[in-house]
Coordinates of C-alpha atoms in Angstrom, one line a residue:
Chain A
M484 CA 21.9 15.2 -63.0
P485 CA 24.9 14.9 -60.7
V486 CA 27.1 18.0 -60.1
Y487 CA 30.5 17.9 -61.6
S488 CA 33.4 20.3 -61.4
T489 CA 32.3 21.7 -64.8
H490 CA 29.1 23.0 -63.3
Y491 CA 31.1 25.1 -60.8
L492 CA 33.2 26.2 -63.7
F493 CA 30.2 27.4 -65.7
L494 CA 28.6 29.0 -62.7
S495 CA 31.7 30.9 -61.7
L496 CA 32.2 32.0 -65.3
L497 CA 28.7 33.3 -65.5
L498 CA 29.1 35.3 -62.3
F499 CA 32.4 36.7 -63.5
S500 CA 30.8 37.7 -66.9
I501 CA 27.9 39.4 -65.1
G502 CA 30.5 41.3 -63.0
I503 CA 32.3 42.4 -66.2
M504 CA 29.0 43.5 -67.8
G505 CA 28.1 45.5 -64.7
A506 CA 31.5 47.2 -64.7
L507 CA 31.1 48.1 -68.3
M508 CA 27.4 49.1 -68.2
R509 CA 27.2 51.3 -65.1
R510 CA 28.7 54.7 -64.4
N511 CA 28.2 54.8 -60.6
A512 CA 31.7 54.2 -59.1
I513 CA 30.2 52.3 -56.1
I514 CA 28.4 49.9 -58.4
I515 CA 31.5 49.3 -60.4
F516 CA 33.4 48.6 -57.2
M517 CA 30.6 46.1 -56.2
C518 CA 30.9 44.4 -59.5
I519 CA 34.7 43.9 -58.9
E520 CA 33.8 42.3 -55.5
L521 CA 31.4 40.0 -57.4
M522 CA 34.2 39.0 -59.8
L523 CA 36.5 38.2 -56.9
N524 CA 33.8 36.1 -55.3
S525 CA 33.2 34.1 -58.4
V526 CA 36.9 33.3 -58.4
N527 CA 36.7 32.3 -54.8
L528 CA 33.9 29.9 -55.5
L529 CA 35.9 28.3 -58.3
L530 CA 38.9 27.9 -56.0
V531 CA 36.9 26.2 -53.3
A532 CA 35.3 23.9 -55.9
F533 CA 38.8 22.9 -57.2
S534 CA 40.0 22.4 -53.6
K535 CA 37.2 19.9 -53.1
M536 CA 37.9 18.3 -56.5
Y537 CA 41.6 17.7 -55.8
V538 CA 41.2 17.3 -52.0
D539 CA 43.7 20.0 -51.6
I540 CA 43.7 22.5 -48.7
N541 CA 45.9 25.1 -50.3
A542 CA 43.2 26.5 -52.6
Q543 CA 41.0 27.3 -49.5
L544 CA 43.9 29.3 -48.0
F545 CA 44.1 31.1 -51.3
V546 CA 40.5 32.1 -50.9
F547 CA 41.3 33.3 -47.4
F548 CA 44.1 35.5 -48.6
I549 CA 41.9 36.8 -51.5
M550 CA 39.3 37.9 -48.8
V551 CA 42.0 39.6 -46.9
V552 CA 43.2 41.6 -49.9
A553 CA 39.6 42.4 -50.9
A554 CA 38.8 43.8 -47.4
A555 CA 41.9 46.0 -47.6
E556 CA 41.0 47.1 -51.1
V557 CA 37.5 48.0 -50.0
A558 CA 38.8 50.1 -47.2
V559 CA 41.0 52.2 -49.4
G560 CA 38.7 52.2 -52.4
L561 CA 35.7 53.5 -50.4
A562 CA 37.8 56.2 -48.9
V563 CA 38.8 57.2 -52.4
I564 CA 35.2 57.3 -53.5
V565 CA 34.1 59.3 -50.5
M566 CA 36.9 61.8 -51.2
M567 CA 35.9 62.0 -54.8
Y568 CA 32.3 62.7 -53.8
R569 CA 33.5 65.4 -51.5
K570 CA 35.3 67.1 -54.4
V571 CA 32.9 66.8 -57.2
H572 CA 29.6 65.9 -55.4
S573 CA 28.9 63.0 -57.7
V574 CA 30.0 59.4 -58.0
D575 CA 29.7 59.5 -61.8
I576 CA 33.0 58.2 -63.2
N577 CA 32.5 60.2 -66.4
I578 CA 33.2 63.4 -64.5
L579 CA 36.6 62.1 -63.7
N580 CA 38.0 62.7 -67.1
R581 CA 40.1 65.7 -66.2
L582 CA 43.3 64.0 -67.0
K583 CA 42.2 64.2 -70.6
H584 CA 42.3 67.9 -70.8
Chain B
M929 CA 18.3 14.1 -57.6
N930 CA 19.8 14.1 -54.2
L931 CA 20.0 16.8 -51.6
Y932 CA 23.4 18.1 -52.7
D933 CA 22.3 18.6 -56.3
T934 CA 19.1 20.2 -55.3
L935 CA 20.9 22.7 -53.1
F936 CA 23.5 23.3 -55.8
W937 CA 20.9 24.3 -58.4
F938 CA 19.0 26.4 -55.8
F939 CA 22.1 28.3 -54.7
S940 CA 23.2 28.7 -58.3
A941 CA 19.9 30.2 -59.3
V942 CA 19.9 32.5 -56.3
A943 CA 23.4 33.6 -57.0
V944 CA 22.9 34.3 -60.7
G945 CA 19.6 36.0 -60.2
C946 CA 20.9 38.3 -57.5
A947 CA 24.0 39.0 -59.5
L948 CA 21.8 40.2 -62.4
G949 CA 19.8 42.2 -59.9
V950 CA 23.1 44.0 -58.8
I951 CA 23.8 45.3 -62.3
L952 CA 20.2 45.9 -63.4
S953 CA 18.6 47.7 -60.4
R954 CA 18.7 51.5 -60.6
N955 CA 18.7 52.1 -56.9
P956 CA 22.2 51.6 -55.3
V957 CA 20.7 50.3 -52.1
N958 CA 18.9 47.6 -54.0
S959 CA 22.2 46.7 -55.7
V960 CA 23.8 46.3 -52.3
L961 CA 21.0 44.1 -51.1
F962 CA 21.2 41.9 -54.2
L963 CA 24.9 41.6 -53.8
V964 CA 24.3 40.5 -50.2
G965 CA 22.0 37.9 -51.6
T966 CA 24.7 36.7 -54.0
F967 CA 27.3 36.4 -51.2
L968 CA 24.9 34.5 -49.0
A969 CA 24.2 32.1 -51.9
I970 CA 28.0 31.7 -52.5
S971 CA 28.3 31.0 -48.8
G972 CA 25.6 28.4 -49.2
H973 CA 27.8 26.8 -51.9
Y974 CA 30.7 26.7 -49.5
F975 CA 28.5 25.1 -46.9
I976 CA 27.4 22.3 -49.2
M977 CA 31.0 21.7 -50.2
N978 CA 31.8 21.4 -46.5
A979 CA 34.1 24.4 -46.4
Q980 CA 32.4 25.6 -43.3
F981 CA 35.1 28.0 -42.1
L982 CA 35.3 29.8 -45.4
A983 CA 31.5 29.9 -45.6
I984 CA 31.2 31.7 -42.3
V985 CA 34.2 33.9 -42.9
N986 CA 32.6 34.9 -46.2
I987 CA 29.5 35.9 -44.3
V988 CA 31.3 37.8 -41.6
V989 CA 33.8 39.5 -43.9
Y990 CA 31.7 40.2 -47.0
T991 CA 28.1 40.6 -45.8
G992 CA 28.9 41.7 -42.3
A993 CA 31.7 44.2 -42.9
I994 CA 32.3 45.0 -46.5
M995 CA 28.7 45.3 -47.6
V996 CA 27.8 47.3 -44.5
L997 CA 30.5 49.7 -45.4
F998 CA 29.1 50.0 -48.9
L999 CA 25.6 50.6 -47.5
F1000 CA 27.1 53.1 -45.1
V1001 CA 28.8 55.1 -47.8
I1002 CA 25.7 55.0 -50.0
M1003 CA 23.5 56.3 -47.1
L1004 CA 26.1 58.9 -46.3
M1005 CA 26.0 60.3 -49.8
N1006 CA 22.2 59.8 -50.0
L1007 CA 22.3 58.2 -53.4
N1008 CA 19.1 57.0 -54.8
A1009 CA 17.6 56.1 -58.2
D1010 CA 16.9 59.8 -59.0
V1011 CA 20.5 60.8 -59.0
E1012 CA 21.8 57.6 -60.5
P1013 CA 24.0 58.4 -63.5
Q1014 CA 22.8 56.6 -66.6
K1015 CA 24.8 55.6 -69.6
G1016 CA 23.4 55.9 -73.1
Q1017 CA 21.6 52.9 -74.6
L1018 CA 24.4 52.2 -77.0
I1019 CA 27.1 51.9 -74.3
Q1020 CA 24.8 49.6 -72.2
V1021 CA 24.3 47.4 -75.2
A1022 CA 28.0 47.4 -76.0
G1023 CA 28.7 46.5 -72.3
V1024 CA 26.3 43.6 -72.4
I1025 CA 27.6 42.4 -75.8
S1026 CA 31.3 42.5 -74.7
G1027 CA 30.5 40.8 -71.4
G1028 CA 28.6 38.1 -73.3
V1029 CA 31.3 37.7 -75.8
L1030 CA 33.8 37.2 -73.0
F1031 CA 31.5 34.6 -71.5
L1032 CA 31.3 32.8 -74.8
V1033 CA 35.0 32.8 -75.4
L1034 CA 35.7 31.5 -71.9
I1035 CA 33.0 28.8 -72.4
A1036 CA 34.5 27.9 -75.7
A1037 CA 37.9 27.6 -74.1
I1038 CA 36.8 25.2 -71.3
H1039 CA 33.8 23.4 -72.7
K1040 CA 35.9 20.4 -73.5
A1041 CA 37.2 20.1 -69.9
S1042 CA 36.4 16.7 -68.7
P1043 CA 33.9 16.8 -65.8
M1044 CA 35.4 15.6 -62.6
P1045 CA 33.3 14.6 -59.7
I1046 CA 33.4 16.9 -56.7
D1047 CA 34.7 14.9 -53.8
K1048 CA 31.9 14.9 -51.1
Q1049 CA 33.6 12.3 -48.9
S1050 CA 36.6 14.3 -47.7
I1051 CA 34.6 16.1 -45.0
D1052 CA 37.5 17.3 -43.0
I1053 CA 39.3 19.4 -45.5
G1054 CA 37.4 22.6 -44.8
L1055 CA 37.4 22.2 -41.0
I1056 CA 39.0 25.0 -39.1
N1057 CA 41.7 23.1 -37.3
N1058 CA 43.1 21.6 -40.6
L1059 CA 43.0 25.0 -42.2
G1060 CA 44.6 26.6 -39.2
K1061 CA 47.4 24.1 -39.1
V1062 CA 48.4 24.7 -42.7
L1063 CA 47.9 28.4 -42.4
F1064 CA 50.2 28.8 -39.4
K1065 CA 52.8 26.3 -40.6
E1066 CA 53.2 26.8 -44.3
Y1067 CA 51.6 30.2 -44.8
V1068 CA 52.9 32.0 -41.8
L1069 CA 54.9 34.6 -43.8
P1070 CA 52.0 35.5 -46.1
F1071 CA 49.8 35.7 -43.1
E1072 CA 52.0 38.2 -41.3
I1073 CA 52.5 40.2 -44.5
S1074 CA 48.8 40.3 -45.0
S1075 CA 48.4 41.8 -41.5
V1076 CA 50.9 44.5 -42.5
L1077 CA 48.9 45.0 -45.7
F1078 CA 45.8 45.5 -43.5
L1079 CA 47.5 48.0 -41.3
S1080 CA 48.8 50.0 -44.2
A1081 CA 45.3 49.9 -45.8
M1082 CA 43.8 51.2 -42.6
I1083 CA 46.4 54.0 -42.4
G1084 CA 45.9 54.8 -46.0
A1085 CA 42.2 55.0 -45.6
V1086 CA 42.5 57.4 -42.7
V1087 CA 45.0 59.5 -44.5
I1088 CA 42.8 59.7 -47.7
G1089 CA 39.7 60.4 -45.7
K1090 CA 41.3 63.2 -43.6
K1091 CA 39.9 66.6 -44.2
E1092 CA 42.4 69.0 -45.7
P1093 CA 42.4 72.1 -43.5
A1094 CA 43.5 74.5 -46.3
L1095 CA 40.3 74.0 -48.4
P1096 CA 37.2 76.0 -47.5
A1097 CA 34.8 73.6 -45.9
E1098 CA 32.3 73.5 -48.7
G1099 CA 29.2 71.2 -48.2
E1100 CA 30.0 68.1 -46.2
A1101 CA 29.1 64.8 -47.7
Q1102 CA 25.9 64.6 -45.6
Chain C
M1178 CA 14.4 1.8 -44.3
L1179 CA 15.7 1.9 -40.7
L1180 CA 17.8 4.8 -41.6
L1181 CA 14.8 6.7 -42.9
Q1182 CA 12.9 6.1 -39.7
V1183 CA 15.7 7.3 -37.6
D1184 CA 16.0 10.4 -39.7
I1185 CA 12.3 11.2 -39.4
A1186 CA 12.5 10.8 -35.6
L1187 CA 15.5 13.2 -35.5
I1188 CA 13.7 15.7 -37.6
I1189 CA 10.6 15.6 -35.4
E1190 CA 12.8 15.9 -32.3
K1191 CA 14.6 18.9 -33.8
L1192 CA 11.4 20.5 -34.9
I1193 CA 10.0 20.2 -31.3
I1194 CA 13.2 21.7 -29.9
I1195 CA 13.1 24.6 -32.4
S1196 CA 9.5 25.4 -31.7
V1197 CA 10.0 25.2 -27.9
I1198 CA 13.0 27.5 -28.1
L1199 CA 11.2 30.0 -30.4
M1200 CA 8.1 30.0 -28.2
G1201 CA 10.2 30.3 -25.0
S1202 CA 12.3 33.1 -26.4
L1203 CA 9.2 35.0 -27.5
G1204 CA 7.6 34.5 -24.1
I1205 CA 10.6 35.5 -22.2
A1206 CA 11.0 38.6 -24.5
M1207 CA 7.4 39.5 -23.8
Y1208 CA 7.9 39.4 -20.1
A1209 CA 11.2 41.2 -20.5
T1210 CA 9.3 44.3 -21.6
W1211 CA 7.2 44.0 -18.5
G1212 CA 10.3 43.5 -16.4
E1213 CA 12.0 46.5 -17.9
R1214 CA 9.1 48.7 -17.0
K1215 CA 9.0 47.3 -13.5
V1216 CA 12.7 47.7 -13.0
A1217 CA 12.6 51.3 -14.3
A1218 CA 9.7 51.9 -12.0
I1219 CA 11.4 50.5 -8.9
M1220 CA 14.6 52.4 -9.7
Q1221 CA 12.7 55.7 -10.1
D1222 CA 10.5 55.0 -7.0
R1223 CA 7.3 54.5 -9.0
L1224 CA 4.9 51.6 -9.2
G1225 CA 5.1 50.7 -12.9
P1226 CA 2.5 48.9 -14.8
N1227 CA -0.1 47.6 -12.3
R1228 CA -3.5 47.9 -14.0
A1229 CA -3.7 44.9 -16.4
G1230 CA -3.9 41.8 -14.2
P1231 CA -2.2 41.2 -10.9
M1232 CA 1.0 43.3 -10.7
G1233 CA 0.4 44.3 -14.3
L1234 CA 1.3 40.8 -15.4
L1235 CA -1.0 41.0 -18.4
Q1236 CA 0.5 44.2 -19.6
P1237 CA 2.6 42.6 -22.4
L1238 CA -0.5 41.1 -23.8
A1239 CA -2.3 44.4 -23.7
D1240 CA 0.6 46.1 -25.4
G1241 CA 0.7 43.4 -28.1
L1242 CA -3.0 43.8 -28.7
K1243 CA -2.7 47.5 -28.9
L1244 CA 0.1 47.3 -31.5
F1245 CA -1.9 44.8 -33.5
F1246 CA -4.9 47.0 -33.8
K1247 CA -3.1 50.2 -34.5
E1248 CA -3.3 51.7 -38.0
E1249 CA -0.5 50.7 -40.2
I1250 CA 1.2 53.6 -41.8
I1251 CA 3.8 53.4 -44.6
P1252 CA 5.3 56.8 -45.3
D1253 CA 4.5 58.2 -48.7
R1254 CA 8.0 58.8 -50.0
S1255 CA 9.5 55.7 -48.4
T1256 CA 11.0 52.7 -50.2
R1257 CA 8.1 50.3 -49.5
F1258 CA 9.8 46.9 -49.9
I1259 CA 12.8 47.8 -47.9
F1260 CA 10.6 49.5 -45.3
I1261 CA 8.9 46.2 -44.7
L1262 CA 12.1 44.2 -45.0
G1263 CA 13.8 46.1 -42.1
P1264 CA 11.8 44.8 -39.2
C1265 CA 11.6 41.3 -40.7
L1266 CA 15.4 41.2 -40.9
A1267 CA 15.7 42.5 -37.3
M1268 CA 13.4 39.7 -36.1
L1269 CA 15.1 37.0 -38.2
T1270 CA 18.6 37.7 -37.0
A1271 CA 17.4 38.0 -33.4
L1272 CA 16.0 34.5 -33.5
M1273 CA 18.7 32.8 -35.5
T1274 CA 21.4 33.0 -32.9
S1275 CA 19.4 30.7 -30.5
A1276 CA 20.2 27.7 -32.8
V1277 CA 23.6 27.0 -31.5
V1278 CA 23.1 27.6 -27.8
P1279 CA 23.3 24.3 -25.8
W1280 CA 20.3 24.6 -23.5
G1281 CA 21.0 21.4 -21.4
P1282 CA 23.2 18.3 -21.2
D1283 CA 22.4 15.3 -23.2
Y1284 CA 19.4 13.3 -22.0
I1285 CA 19.5 9.5 -22.7
A1286 CA 16.0 8.3 -22.9
P1287 CA 15.0 4.9 -21.5
S1288 CA 14.6 3.7 -25.1
G1289 CA 18.3 4.4 -25.7
R1290 CA 17.9 7.6 -27.8
T1291 CA 20.2 10.5 -26.9
I1292 CA 18.3 13.8 -27.0
T1293 CA 20.5 16.9 -27.3
F1294 CA 18.9 20.1 -26.1
Q1295 CA 20.5 22.1 -28.9
V1296 CA 19.2 22.8 -32.4
A1297 CA 22.6 22.3 -34.2
D1298 CA 26.0 21.5 -32.7
I1299 CA 28.1 23.0 -35.4
N1300 CA 31.8 23.0 -34.8
I1301 CA 32.1 26.7 -35.6
G1302 CA 29.4 27.8 -33.2
I1303 CA 31.1 31.0 -32.1
L1304 CA 31.7 32.1 -35.6
F1305 CA 28.1 31.4 -36.5
V1306 CA 27.0 33.6 -33.7
F1307 CA 29.4 36.2 -34.9
G1308 CA 28.2 36.0 -38.4
V1309 CA 24.5 36.4 -37.4
V1310 CA 25.4 39.3 -35.1
S1311 CA 27.2 41.0 -38.0
L1312 CA 24.0 40.6 -40.1
G1313 CA 21.9 42.0 -37.4
V1314 CA 22.8 45.6 -38.2
Y1315 CA 21.0 45.3 -41.6
G1316 CA 17.6 45.5 -40.0
V1317 CA 18.3 48.8 -38.3
M1318 CA 20.2 50.3 -41.3
L1319 CA 17.6 49.4 -43.9
G1320 CA 14.6 50.4 -41.7
G1321 CA 16.2 53.8 -41.0
W1322 CA 17.2 54.4 -44.6
A1323 CA 13.8 53.4 -46.1
S1324 CA 11.9 55.7 -43.7
N1325 CA 13.1 58.6 -45.7
N1326 CA 13.5 60.7 -42.6
K1327 CA 16.6 62.6 -41.6
F1328 CA 16.6 61.4 -38.0
S1329 CA 16.1 57.8 -39.1
L1330 CA 19.0 58.1 -41.6
L1331 CA 21.3 59.6 -38.9
S1332 CA 20.3 56.8 -36.6
S1333 CA 21.0 54.1 -39.1
I1334 CA 24.4 55.6 -39.9
R1335 CA 25.2 55.7 -36.2
A1336 CA 24.0 52.1 -35.8
A1337 CA 26.3 50.9 -38.6
S1338 CA 29.4 52.6 -37.5
Q1339 CA 28.8 51.6 -33.9
A1340 CA 28.2 48.0 -34.8
I1341 CA 31.3 47.8 -37.0
S1342 CA 33.5 49.4 -34.4
Y1343 CA 32.5 47.2 -31.5
E1344 CA 32.5 44.0 -33.5
L1345 CA 36.3 44.2 -33.7
A1346 CA 36.8 44.4 -30.0
M1347 CA 34.2 41.7 -29.5
G1348 CA 35.9 39.3 -31.9
I1349 CA 39.4 39.9 -30.4
S1350 CA 38.1 39.3 -26.9
L1351 CA 36.5 36.1 -28.1
I1352 CA 39.8 34.9 -29.6
A1353 CA 41.4 34.9 -26.2
L1354 CA 38.6 32.6 -25.0
I1355 CA 38.9 30.4 -28.0
M1356 CA 42.7 30.1 -27.3
M1357 CA 41.9 28.7 -23.9
S1358 CA 39.1 26.4 -24.9
G1359 CA 40.7 25.1 -28.1
S1360 CA 37.3 24.7 -29.7
L1361 CA 34.8 26.9 -31.4
S1362 CA 31.8 24.7 -30.6
L1363 CA 29.7 26.1 -27.9
R1364 CA 28.9 22.6 -26.7
D1365 CA 32.6 21.9 -26.0
I1366 CA 33.0 25.2 -24.3
V1367 CA 30.2 24.5 -21.9
A1368 CA 31.5 21.0 -21.3
Q1369 CA 34.8 22.5 -20.3
Q1370 CA 33.2 24.6 -17.6
H1371 CA 31.7 21.5 -15.9
G1372 CA 30.7 22.1 -12.3
F1373 CA 32.2 25.1 -10.6
W1374 CA 35.7 24.1 -9.2
D1375 CA 37.9 22.0 -11.4
G1376 CA 40.5 21.2 -8.7
N1377 CA 42.8 24.1 -9.0
W1378 CA 40.7 27.1 -10.0
F1379 CA 37.1 28.0 -10.9
S1380 CA 36.1 26.2 -14.1
W1381 CA 33.9 29.0 -15.4
Y1382 CA 35.6 31.2 -18.0
V1383 CA 34.6 34.4 -16.3
F1384 CA 37.3 33.6 -13.7
K1385 CA 39.8 32.6 -16.3
Q1386 CA 39.1 35.5 -18.7
P1387 CA 37.9 38.4 -16.5
V1388 CA 39.2 41.1 -18.9
G1389 CA 37.9 39.4 -21.9
F1390 CA 34.5 39.1 -20.2
I1391 CA 34.4 42.8 -19.4
I1392 CA 35.3 43.7 -23.0
F1393 CA 32.7 41.2 -24.4
L1394 CA 30.0 42.6 -22.1
T1395 CA 30.7 46.2 -23.1
C1396 CA 30.6 45.2 -26.7
A1397 CA 27.4 43.3 -26.2
F1398 CA 25.8 46.5 -24.8
A1399 CA 26.9 48.3 -27.9
E1400 CA 25.8 45.6 -30.3
L1401 CA 22.4 45.4 -28.6
N1402 CA 22.0 49.2 -28.8
R1403 CA 21.2 49.2 -25.1
A1404 CA 21.9 52.2 -22.8
P1405 CA 24.5 53.5 -22.2
F1406 CA 25.2 52.9 -25.9
D1407 CA 21.7 53.4 -27.3
L1408 CA 22.8 56.1 -29.6
P1409 CA 20.9 54.9 -32.7
E1410 CA 17.6 55.4 -30.9
C1411 CA 18.4 58.1 -28.3
E1412 CA 15.1 59.8 -27.6
S1413 CA 16.5 63.2 -26.8
E1414 CA 18.5 63.8 -30.0
L1415 CA 16.9 61.6 -32.7
N1416 CA 13.5 61.1 -31.2
M1417 CA 13.3 57.3 -31.5
G1418 CA 15.8 57.1 -34.3
Y1419 CA 15.4 54.3 -36.8
H1420 CA 11.9 53.3 -35.8
Q1421 CA 10.4 56.8 -35.8
E1422 CA 8.3 56.2 -38.9
Y1423 CA 7.1 52.8 -37.9
S1424 CA 3.8 52.0 -36.5
S1425 CA 1.6 49.0 -35.7
M1426 CA 3.2 45.6 -35.6
K1427 CA 6.2 46.6 -37.6
L1428 CA 7.2 48.8 -34.7
G1429 CA 6.3 45.9 -32.5
F1430 CA 8.7 43.7 -34.4
Y1431 CA 11.6 46.1 -33.8
L1432 CA 10.8 46.5 -30.1
F1433 CA 10.3 42.8 -29.7
A1434 CA 13.5 41.9 -31.7
E1435 CA 15.4 44.1 -29.3
Y1436 CA 14.2 42.1 -26.3
I1437 CA 14.7 38.7 -28.0
N1438 CA 18.2 39.8 -28.8
L1439 CA 18.7 40.8 -25.2
F1440 CA 17.6 37.4 -23.9
I1441 CA 19.5 35.4 -26.4
S1442 CA 22.7 37.4 -26.0
S1443 CA 22.4 36.9 -22.3
A1444 CA 22.1 33.2 -22.9
I1445 CA 25.2 33.3 -25.1
I1446 CA 27.2 35.4 -22.5
V1447 CA 26.2 32.9 -19.9
T1448 CA 27.1 30.0 -22.1
L1449 CA 30.5 31.4 -22.9
Y1450 CA 31.6 32.9 -19.5
F1451 CA 29.2 31.6 -16.8
G1452 CA 29.3 27.9 -17.4
G1453 CA 26.0 27.6 -19.4
Y1454 CA 23.9 25.0 -17.7
N1455 CA 26.6 24.0 -15.2
F1456 CA 26.2 24.8 -11.6
P1457 CA 28.1 23.9 -8.4
F1458 CA 27.8 20.4 -7.1
M1459 CA 26.0 19.3 -10.3
D1460 CA 27.5 15.8 -10.1
Q1461 CA 26.0 15.1 -6.7
V1462 CA 22.7 16.5 -7.9
A1463 CA 22.9 14.3 -11.0
T1464 CA 23.3 11.1 -8.9
A1465 CA 20.6 12.2 -6.5
T1466 CA 18.0 12.8 -9.2
G1467 CA 17.0 10.9 -12.3
P1468 CA 18.4 11.9 -15.7
L1469 CA 15.2 13.6 -16.9
L1470 CA 14.9 15.7 -13.8
F1471 CA 18.6 16.6 -14.0
S1472 CA 18.2 17.8 -17.5
I1473 CA 15.2 19.9 -16.6
I1474 CA 17.2 21.4 -13.6
C1475 CA 20.1 22.2 -16.0
I1476 CA 17.8 24.0 -18.4
L1477 CA 16.2 26.0 -15.6
V1478 CA 19.7 26.9 -14.3
L1479 CA 20.7 28.2 -17.7
I1480 CA 17.5 30.2 -18.1
S1481 CA 17.7 31.7 -14.6
K1482 CA 21.3 32.7 -15.3
A1483 CA 20.2 34.3 -18.5
V1484 CA 17.4 36.1 -16.8
G1485 CA 19.8 37.4 -14.2
M1486 CA 22.0 38.7 -17.0
V1487 CA 18.9 40.4 -18.6
L1488 CA 18.2 42.0 -15.2
F1489 CA 21.8 43.2 -15.1
F1490 CA 21.4 44.8 -18.6
M1491 CA 18.2 46.6 -17.3
F1492 CA 19.9 47.9 -14.1
V1493 CA 22.7 49.3 -16.2
R1494 CA 20.3 50.9 -18.6
W1495 CA 18.5 52.8 -15.8
T1496 CA 21.7 53.7 -13.9
L1497 CA 24.2 55.0 -16.4
P1498 CA 23.7 58.1 -18.6
R1499 CA 24.1 57.9 -22.3
F1500 CA 27.5 58.3 -23.9
R1501 CA 28.2 61.0 -26.4
Y1502 CA 28.9 59.9 -29.9
D1503 CA 32.6 60.8 -29.9
Q1504 CA 33.0 59.2 -26.5
L1505 CA 31.5 56.0 -27.8
M1506 CA 34.0 55.9 -30.7
K1507 CA 36.9 56.8 -28.5
L1508 CA 36.0 54.1 -26.0
G1509 CA 35.7 51.5 -28.8
W1510 CA 38.8 52.3 -30.9
K1511 CA 41.2 53.7 -28.3
G1512 CA 40.0 51.8 -25.2
L1513 CA 38.6 48.4 -25.9
I1514 CA 40.5 47.4 -29.0
P1515 CA 44.0 47.9 -27.5
L1516 CA 42.8 46.3 -24.3
A1517 CA 41.4 43.3 -26.2
L1518 CA 44.7 43.0 -28.1
A1519 CA 46.7 43.1 -24.9
N1520 CA 44.4 40.5 -23.3
M1521 CA 44.8 38.3 -26.4
L1522 CA 48.6 38.6 -26.2
V1523 CA 48.8 37.8 -22.5
T1524 CA 46.4 34.9 -22.9
G1525 CA 48.4 33.5 -25.8
M1526 CA 51.7 33.7 -23.8
L1527 CA 50.1 32.1 -20.8
V1528 CA 48.6 29.3 -22.8
L1529 CA 51.9 28.8 -24.6
W1530 CA 54.3 28.9 -21.8
V1531 CA 52.6 28.6 -18.4
F1532 CA 49.6 26.4 -18.7
K1533 CA 50.9 23.8 -21.2
S1534 CA 48.2 21.2 -21.5

């Protein structure tokens, strides 16, 4: 069964949905963060597949910039999580509901 | 079934299996390892699509730097399966259902997309000198701006992570 | 059908090259342990291992046998799978880098086949090395974490932060070299350093990129966890660090991986900066000898250069005292990275304006 662009579409959607499920299911902030990385990567995969499909180089540069932004995001996000751990000694996001009260 | 297809199915199976491992394993370190596996499989996809530069950058940036940082933070906090916060069964089921429904909706939206062949002949599109030429000619401004973004993210991380001297130094992270 | 036959011959040829390289690296790493003990002994005015065989030459075999027959202990509260995965990853990443090193010039056999002494000539060779090096830290981190021991955990945290910090300066110093070579393939880089004198200046990159070489070498020390940067395993503070809980052949894997890393990194440093298999007057030697003999001479030249580099690493280890942790970080972030950036800038300006090719 030869591989078509739709295969990549389905694979990428599957990975994206798994990422969404993880972000909804888990309470550990780090795992949720990792699920976001997974979603970004599924989009990257799709962009590369499209770039091969249309023989267009721009999509690959998009992936490059997504990686740049993801790296910056991780640097700040992990700093935030470490600070949160210092304050409340937990990475459970349910503790962070103080804005409610 | 030629080599390309075999590798496609192999890497897809690894990617999906490891992605499931990320969200299902209770120990955060196992999650990190599974995510590394997913990223390596995605890099494998890039390799078979001849996007060599992106494949290796994916390995260097994601598995070599970002995931090491995650692992570092998890080790620093000494998180393990015993202290892993658990949601109730109901919320977990709700999460799975909503993710699955999203998947179904997206599938329903695209299932009529006509399958286009992936072009395996254009071998030179992912090569580093072609990417570099486009990056430094057409995308010079975004490239420079992204370097500024990096710098600000670095400064931001340092500022956030700085210890506030006013607070009493109660229990370090370690 | 012809195509298939050619393919099979190629696969067999590559398999032979891979197994020779693996066996050779393992053998050299084995004798590197002996060499290290001898060097240490000479520098401390001792005799060193001299009981097993003449000059203690059978000592590595004896050590290996001893490690094999030791009792295998897995700590009770450790994470068993990751505990076993750690040394395996360390060994795997140590051996993977050797795939892109060009060990010798092409040899054209009498039958017309061209044999390349390189497992894979990928056009992003340096990036591949970089990727594998960045994966190398996982072995140490996972092993240290899974041991469930405070010292091991501290050691793995140190290893991670050290590796991440020094990878940056290493990458930036390599960018300067890449700007001069214009290629990421190690094969092209070696070919550009042909001979020793290219008419105007030395052709080896160490003479064109002296600052970059020093930065790269320093970072290589840190990435290899060698003294003076051996903080992850410093005996006096962390007593052995990440491999404290390991015993038997799993410990052997860690120790062995360290020496394999040492040899292969030396081979890569030699390839990048010391001309790889090139040596002075190689053209005259090539015409004087047959092609097969010439290839063998080139391979021997590369290996002897790499062994010389390994000896240099050993001399440094037994000469310099260990850095303190904050000194290490200060050197990496405040010393090497600005220096590497300045080097990159100057190289870029020179390539752009002075040496237009």
